[in-house]
Amino acid sequence: VGEHYYWTIGGFKLHGQVFIVSWIVIALLLFMSISGTKNIQRVPKGWQNFLELTLEFLQDIAKSQIGEHEYRTWVPYVSTIFLFILGCNWAGALVPWKILELPSGELAAPTNDINTTVALATLTSLSYFYAGLSKKGLGYFARYIEPVRHANIF
């Protein structure tokens, strides 16, 4: 819906406005991570304190969803996806992107584009299947193909 600012790279048409705002969000997340961890102290202050609070919050989310014994290996993935989506949503809600002009279209939150949503959902589905296969092997798919008992309605 509406006009989009497209880039053509290697024969593919890409939504330029999605990449621009995504890179801004990624750059901001990297800047916050680097500035908060460049001078780590035993008693945290400033950005280090905020980042430790954020990490503990994300660890609690992963622990409650994945379980006590399995969550640690998934904290980086869960944290990355969570912070990227949060940053993209905030970028769409708080930043007046209409101030910046593009040749066509306008800047908006990357999560406003269905392609971003599908890409994140695909990564999460692949991660889910990887976790199941690595833990249970091919027997993991048995839960998806179990026979269903039909109720006798007569």
PDB file of N, CA and C in Angstrom, residues 14 29 40 60 80 84 89 92 120 139 141-142 153:
ATOM      1  N   LEU A  14      14.576  -4.161  -3.456  1.00  0.00           N
ATOM      2  CA  LEU A  14      14.531  -4.121  -1.997  1.00  0.00           C
ATOM      3  C   LEU A  14      13.866  -2.832  -1.544  1.00  0.00           C
ATOM      4  N   LEU A  29      21.538   0.284  18.537  1.00  0.00           N
ATOM      5  CA  LEU A  29      21.728  -0.835  19.466  1.00  0.00           C
ATOM      6  C   LEU A  29      23.211  -1.158  19.653  1.00  0.00           C
ATOM      7  N   ILE A  40      33.843  -1.785  31.836  1.00  0.00           N
ATOM      8  CA  ILE A  40      33.022  -2.536  32.779  1.00  0.00           C
ATOM      9  C   ILE A  40      33.572  -2.383  34.197  1.00  0.00           C
ATOM     10  N   ASP A  60      15.253 -13.529  32.137  1.00  0.00           N
ATOM     11  CA  ASP A  60      14.032 -13.989  32.795  1.00  0.00           C
ATOM     12  C   ASP A  60      12.960 -14.384  31.790  1.00  0.00           C
ATOM     13  N   THR A  80      18.381 -10.641  20.944  1.00  0.00           N
ATOM     14  CA  THR A  80      18.585  -9.934  19.681  1.00  0.00           C
ATOM     15  C   THR A  80      17.251  -9.648  18.996  1.00  0.00           C
ATOM     16  N   PHE A  84      15.675  -5.885  18.667  1.00  0.00           N
ATOM     17  CA  PHE A  84      15.471  -5.376  17.311  1.00  0.00           C
ATOM     18  C   PHE A  84      14.010  -4.982  17.091  1.00  0.00           C
ATOM     19  N   ASN A  89       9.934  -0.839  16.590  1.00  0.00           N
ATOM     20  CA  ASN A  89       8.622  -0.310  16.960  1.00  0.00           C
ATOM     21  C   ASN A  89       8.738   1.090  17.551  1.00  0.00           C
ATOM     22  N   GLY A  92       9.345   3.597  14.855  1.00  0.00           N
ATOM     23  CA  GLY A  92       8.138   3.949  14.129  1.00  0.00           C
ATOM     24  C   GLY A  92       7.191   4.819  14.935  1.00  0.00           C
ATOM     25  N   LEU A 120      11.511 -12.431  10.270  1.00  0.00           N
ATOM     26  CA  LEU A 120      11.695 -12.751  11.693  1.00  0.00           C
ATOM     27  C   LEU A 120      10.931 -14.017  12.078  1.00  0.00           C
ATOM     28  N   GLY A 139      12.761 -38.010  15.788  1.00  0.00           N
ATOM     29  CA  GLY A 139      11.567 -38.308  16.571  1.00  0.00           C
ATOM     30  C   GLY A 139      10.802 -37.051  16.961  1.00  0.00           C
ATOM     31  N   PHE A 141       9.631 -34.852  15.004  1.00  0.00           N
ATOM     32  CA  PHE A 141       8.504 -34.642  14.096  1.00  0.00           C
ATOM     33  C   PHE A 141       7.325 -35.563  14.379  1.00  0.00           C
ATOM     34  N   ALA A 142       7.511 -36.555  15.245  1.00  0.00           N
ATOM     35  CA  ALA A 142       6.422 -37.477  15.564  1.00  0.00           C
ATOM     36  C   ALA A 142       5.244 -36.744  16.185  1.00  0.00           C
ATOM     37  N   ILE A 153     -19.558 -39.893  15.759  1.00  0.00           N
ATOM     38  CA  ILE A 153     -20.671 -38.974  15.948  1.00  0.00           C
ATOM     39  C   ILE A 153     -22.024 -39.629  15.768  1.00  0.00           C
TER      40      ILE A 153
END
